[in-house]
Short mmCIF file of C-alpha atoms in Angstrom, two decimals:
data_model
loop_
_atom_site.label_atom_id
_atom_site.label_comp_id
_atom_site.label_asym_id
_atom_site.label_seq_id
_atom_site.Cartn_x
_atom_site.Cartn_y
_atom_site.Cartn_z
CA MET A 944 7.97 -33.34 -15.10
CA GLU A 945 11.04 -34.80 -13.43
CA PHE A 946 9.23 -37.11 -11.03
CA GLN A 947 6.43 -38.29 -13.31
CA ASN A 948 5.06 -41.63 -12.03
CA GLN A 949 7.53 -41.75 -9.14
CA THR A 950 6.12 -42.41 -5.68
CA VAL A 951 7.16 -40.19 -2.79
CA ILE A 952 6.36 -40.54 0.91
CA VAL A 953 6.67 -37.31 2.90
CA THR A 954 6.10 -37.72 6.63
CA GLY A 955 4.75 -34.73 8.52
CA SER A 956 3.53 -33.14 5.30
CA THR A 957 0.28 -31.44 6.30
CA GLN A 958 1.95 -28.11 7.02
CA GLY A 959 5.21 -26.16 7.04
CA ILE A 960 8.29 -27.56 5.32
CA GLY A 961 6.73 -30.99 4.74
CA ARG A 962 3.72 -29.49 3.01
CA GLU A 963 5.92 -27.48 0.65
CA ILE A 964 7.99 -30.58 -0.17
CA ALA A 965 4.83 -32.56 -0.96
CA LEU A 966 3.49 -29.79 -3.18
CA LYS A 967 6.79 -29.43 -5.08
CA PHE A 968 6.86 -33.15 -5.83
CA GLY A 969 3.24 -32.97 -6.95
CA GLN A 970 4.04 -30.14 -9.33
CA GLU A 971 6.70 -32.39 -10.85
CA GLY A 972 4.16 -35.15 -11.52
CA ALA A 973 4.90 -37.43 -8.58
CA ASN A 974 2.55 -39.77 -6.77
CA VAL A 975 2.66 -38.30 -3.27
CA VAL A 976 1.75 -39.99 -0.01
CA VAL A 977 0.91 -37.23 2.46
CA ASN A 978 1.22 -38.04 6.16
CA GLY A 979 0.12 -36.51 9.45
CA ILE A 980 -1.18 -37.71 12.79
CA ASP A 981 -4.72 -39.01 13.10
CA THR A 982 -6.74 -35.98 14.26
CA PRO A 983 -9.67 -34.13 12.63
CA SER A 984 -7.57 -31.00 12.01
CA GLN A 985 -4.73 -33.00 10.43
CA LYS A 986 -7.24 -34.87 8.26
CA GLU A 987 -8.56 -31.57 6.93
CA LEU A 988 -5.04 -30.30 6.22
CA ALA A 989 -4.06 -33.58 4.52
CA GLU A 990 -7.10 -33.39 2.27
CA GLN A 991 -6.18 -29.81 1.30
CA VAL A 992 -2.60 -30.76 0.41
CA CYS A 993 -3.78 -33.72 -1.66
CA GLN A 994 -6.25 -31.55 -3.52
CA GLU A 995 -3.56 -28.98 -4.35
CA ILE A 996 -1.24 -31.72 -5.62
CA ILE A 997 -3.97 -33.16 -7.85
CA GLU A 998 -4.77 -29.71 -9.23
CA ALA A 999 -1.05 -29.27 -10.02
CA GLY A 1000 -1.01 -32.45 -12.09
CA GLY A 1001 0.26 -34.99 -9.59
CA LYS A 1002 -1.48 -37.81 -7.76
CA ALA A 1003 -1.93 -37.83 -4.00
CA VAL A 1004 -3.31 -39.89 -1.17
CA TYR A 1005 -2.94 -39.42 2.56
CA PHE A 1006 -2.24 -41.70 5.50
CA LEU A 1007 -2.88 -40.51 9.04
CA GLY A 1008 -0.81 -42.28 11.67
CA ASP A 1009 1.89 -41.83 14.30
CA ILE A 1010 5.16 -43.03 12.76
CA SER A 1011 6.80 -43.17 16.20
CA LYS A 1012 4.83 -46.42 16.58
CA ALA A 1013 6.33 -49.29 14.60
CA GLU A 1014 3.01 -50.68 13.41
CA GLU A 1015 1.89 -47.31 12.10
CA ALA A 1016 5.17 -46.86 10.21
CA LYS A 1017 4.69 -50.28 8.62
CA LYS A 1018 1.12 -49.40 7.69
CA LEU A 1019 2.28 -46.16 6.06
CA VAL A 1020 4.76 -48.01 3.84
CA ALA A 1021 2.23 -50.75 3.05
CA PHE A 1022 -0.36 -48.10 2.15
CA ALA A 1023 2.09 -46.43 -0.25
CA LEU A 1024 2.84 -49.75 -1.95
CA GLU A 1025 -0.85 -50.63 -2.19
CA SER A 1026 -1.67 -47.22 -3.63
CA PHE A 1027 1.16 -46.91 -6.16
CA THR A 1028 2.95 -50.34 -6.22
CA LYS A 1029 6.42 -48.92 -5.54
CA ILE A 1030 8.33 -46.33 -3.51
CA ASP A 1031 11.00 -44.12 -5.09
CA VAL A 1032 11.63 -41.42 -2.48
CA ILE A 1033 11.13 -41.22 1.28
CA VAL A 1034 11.39 -37.87 3.03
CA ASN A 1035 11.51 -38.28 6.81
CA ASN A 1036 10.30 -34.82 7.76
CA ALA A 1037 7.99 -35.48 10.73
CA GLY A 1038 9.28 -33.81 13.87
CA ILE A 1039 8.23 -32.20 17.13
CA THR A 1040 9.80 -29.96 19.75
CA ARG A 1041 9.43 -29.96 23.53
CA ASP A 1042 11.95 -27.29 24.47
CA ASN A 1043 13.16 -26.79 28.02
CA LEU A 1044 16.36 -26.48 30.02
CA ILE A 1045 17.95 -29.80 30.98
CA MET A 1046 17.19 -29.23 34.68
CA ARG A 1047 13.51 -28.81 33.89
CA MET A 1048 13.08 -31.28 31.04
CA SER A 1049 10.75 -34.15 31.86
CA GLU A 1050 11.41 -37.74 30.86
CA GLU A 1051 8.23 -37.61 28.79
CA ASP A 1052 9.49 -34.57 26.84
CA TRP A 1053 12.78 -36.34 26.14
CA ASP A 1054 11.13 -39.61 25.11
CA SER A 1055 8.46 -38.08 22.87
CA VAL A 1056 10.92 -35.99 20.84
CA LEU A 1057 13.35 -38.89 20.34
CA ALA A 1058 10.43 -41.20 19.47
CA VAL A 1059 9.06 -39.03 16.66
CA ASN A 1060 12.19 -37.37 15.30
CA LEU A 1061 14.64 -40.27 15.40
CA LYS A 1062 12.85 -43.53 16.07
CA GLY A 1063 10.06 -42.59 13.66
CA ALA A 1064 12.52 -42.05 10.81
CA PHE A 1065 14.28 -45.33 11.59
CA GLN A 1066 11.00 -47.22 11.59
CA VAL A 1067 9.87 -45.83 8.24
CA ILE A 1068 13.26 -46.67 6.68
CA GLN A 1069 13.20 -50.16 8.18
CA ALA A 1070 9.66 -50.78 6.96
CA ALA A 1071 10.57 -49.71 3.41
CA ALA A 1072 14.03 -51.27 3.21
CA ARG A 1073 12.93 -54.63 1.82
CA ALA A 1074 10.93 -53.06 -1.03
CA LEU A 1075 13.74 -50.63 -1.88
CA THR A 1076 16.45 -53.28 -1.90
CA LYS A 1077 14.30 -55.58 -4.02
CA GLN A 1078 13.82 -52.91 -6.69
CA ARG A 1079 17.49 -51.87 -6.30
CA SER A 1080 16.76 -48.17 -6.28
CA GLY A 1081 15.50 -45.44 -4.01
CA VAL A 1082 16.30 -42.18 -2.26
CA ILE A 1083 15.95 -41.44 1.45
CA ILE A 1084 16.19 -37.90 2.78
CA ASN A 1085 16.19 -37.24 6.51
CA MET A 1086 15.30 -33.79 7.83
CA ALA A 1087 17.92 -32.99 10.45
CA SER A 1088 18.64 -29.50 11.83
CA VAL A 1089 21.54 -27.17 12.55
CA SER A 1090 20.66 -27.88 16.19
CA GLY A 1091 21.86 -31.42 15.58
CA VAL A 1092 25.13 -30.07 14.17
CA MET A 1093 26.00 -27.40 16.74
CA GLY A 1094 23.60 -27.99 19.65
CA ASN A 1095 21.25 -25.42 21.13
CA ALA A 1096 20.51 -24.37 24.69
CA GLY A 1097 17.06 -25.47 25.78
CA GLN A 1098 16.88 -28.12 23.07
CA ALA A 1099 18.86 -31.05 24.44
CA ASN A 1100 16.17 -33.51 23.34
CA TYR A 1101 15.66 -31.97 19.89
CA ALA A 1102 19.40 -31.54 19.21
CA ALA A 1103 20.08 -35.12 20.33
CA SER A 1104 17.33 -36.45 18.05
CA LYS A 1105 18.66 -34.53 15.05
CA ALA A 1106 22.28 -35.49 15.75
CA GLY A 1107 21.10 -39.09 15.94
CA LEU A 1108 19.36 -38.64 12.61
CA ILE A 1109 22.65 -37.56 11.06
CA GLY A 1110 24.32 -40.73 12.35
CA LEU A 1111 21.39 -42.79 11.06
CA THR A 1112 21.73 -41.14 7.65
CA LYS A 1113 25.40 -42.05 7.30
CA SER A 1114 24.82 -45.62 8.47
CA VAL A 1115 21.89 -46.17 6.09
CA ALA A 1116 23.89 -44.64 3.22
CA LYS A 1117 26.72 -47.14 3.78
CA GLU A 1118 24.41 -50.09 4.36
CA LEU A 1119 22.20 -49.63 1.31
CA ALA A 1120 24.62 -48.15 -1.23
CA SER A 1121 25.29 -51.54 -2.82
CA ARG A 1122 21.59 -51.66 -3.74
CA ASN A 1123 21.73 -48.25 -5.46
CA ILE A 1124 19.85 -46.58 -2.59
CA ARG A 1125 21.05 -43.13 -1.57
CA CYS A 1126 20.49 -41.49 1.81
CA ASN A 1127 21.24 -37.87 2.68
CA ALA A 1128 20.29 -35.41 5.40
CA ILE A 1129 19.30 -31.76 5.23
CA ALA A 1130 19.98 -29.51 8.22
CA PRO A 1131 17.74 -26.42 8.03
CA GLY A 1132 18.55 -23.32 10.01
CA PHE A 1133 15.92 -20.72 10.86
CA ILE A 1134 13.15 -21.33 8.33
CA GLN A 1135 10.13 -19.05 8.38
CA THR A 1136 6.96 -21.04 9.16
CA ALA A 1137 3.78 -20.52 11.17
CA MET A 1138 5.61 -21.98 14.16
CA THR A 1139 8.56 -19.56 13.98
CA ASP A 1140 6.19 -16.65 13.36
CA MET A 1141 4.93 -17.16 16.92
CA LEU A 1142 8.35 -16.41 18.45
CA LYS A 1143 8.92 -13.13 20.25
CA GLU A 1144 10.48 -10.37 18.15
CA GLU A 1145 13.59 -10.20 20.35
CA VAL A 1146 14.16 -13.94 19.82
CA LYS A 1147 13.85 -13.52 16.04
CA GLU A 1148 16.24 -10.57 16.16
CA SER A 1149 18.88 -12.57 18.02
CA TYR A 1150 18.70 -15.33 15.41
CA LEU A 1151 18.84 -12.81 12.57
CA ASN A 1152 21.99 -11.21 13.95
CA ALA A 1153 23.74 -14.59 13.94
CA ILE A 1154 22.94 -15.33 10.27
CA PRO A 1155 25.54 -13.97 7.81
CA LEU A 1156 22.95 -13.55 5.03
CA LYS A 1157 20.82 -11.50 7.46
CA ARG A 1158 17.54 -13.10 6.51
CA PHE A 1159 15.49 -16.13 7.39
CA GLY A 1160 15.07 -19.08 5.07
CA GLN A 1161 11.83 -19.99 3.33
CA VAL A 1162 10.19 -23.41 3.05
CA GLU A 1163 10.96 -23.33 -0.69
CA ASP A 1164 14.68 -23.28 0.11
CA ILE A 1165 14.37 -26.68 1.76
CA ALA A 1166 11.92 -28.16 -0.75
CA ASN A 1167 14.11 -27.19 -3.70
CA LEU A 1168 17.09 -29.03 -2.20
CA VAL A 1169 14.96 -32.09 -1.44
CA LEU A 1170 13.95 -32.32 -5.10
CA PHE A 1171 17.55 -31.88 -6.26
CA LEU A 1172 18.83 -34.63 -3.93
CA SER A 1173 15.99 -36.91 -5.05
CA GLY A 1174 16.74 -36.56 -8.75
CA ASP A 1175 19.30 -37.88 -11.21
CA LYS A 1176 21.44 -34.74 -10.97
CA ALA A 1177 22.41 -35.88 -7.46
CA LYS A 1178 22.92 -39.56 -8.26
CA TYR A 1179 26.51 -39.52 -6.96
CA ILE A 1180 25.65 -37.87 -3.63
CA THR A 1181 25.02 -40.04 -0.58
CA GLY A 1182 25.77 -39.97 3.14
CA GLN A 1183 25.96 -36.18 3.21
CA VAL A 1184 24.54 -33.55 5.58
CA ILE A 1185 23.76 -30.27 3.83
CA ASN A 1186 23.14 -27.16 5.91
CA VAL A 1187 20.54 -24.72 4.60
CA ASP A 1188 21.00 -21.92 7.09
CA GLY A 1189 22.19 -18.69 5.46
CA GLY A 1190 25.71 -19.36 6.74
CA LEU A 1191 24.78 -19.82 10.41
CA VAL A 1192 26.97 -22.93 10.71
CA MET A 1193 30.32 -22.81 8.89
#
């Protein structure tokens, strides 16, 4: 098991891509800190993910909190350290969308998306930076998006947050490299999840026509890359943005 006894924080890991990432790490023997917001439904999902990880041979605990709030981000990191004494990998996956045209987008929709997607990632990194630099090791992976690379109509807030995440990734990579801490970003394209399954068929068809491989990605495609970037086989890779999009952005 490649990640035996390593501790991994995965934000937004109760469902979708984050859930798959958490499960993959668990299958590789990691100590996984599952995260979601503090609601009854998220609590139930977090418990399910933890149970699956334990059954697969890993260890798991969950922390429910809103990482867009600085104190909650600090509590998440402190909880991970209290539970497993160290942190080896952080996957900043938590994200939301509030899509609308610029003319119709409210200030609240702009602020909430930037707060979770960009500020939340920054706050988790900042909260963990002292522990990572002290141990002189660690991997940070930020979940960006092809929307942050090429933009997308109706997603000014989301695209801006993901583009900002790419800039954050490169800055963190340069700042922490001397302490043997690597930071990379993954930019998924159209990945099939419960959320994308709700889109209208004509919308799905338009996306499909733009993808050279003519198929949608799966959550496993993202999780597999996360594990590669977190392991020793990627120890000379930092500050990079890797698109996983079937060739959508070239």
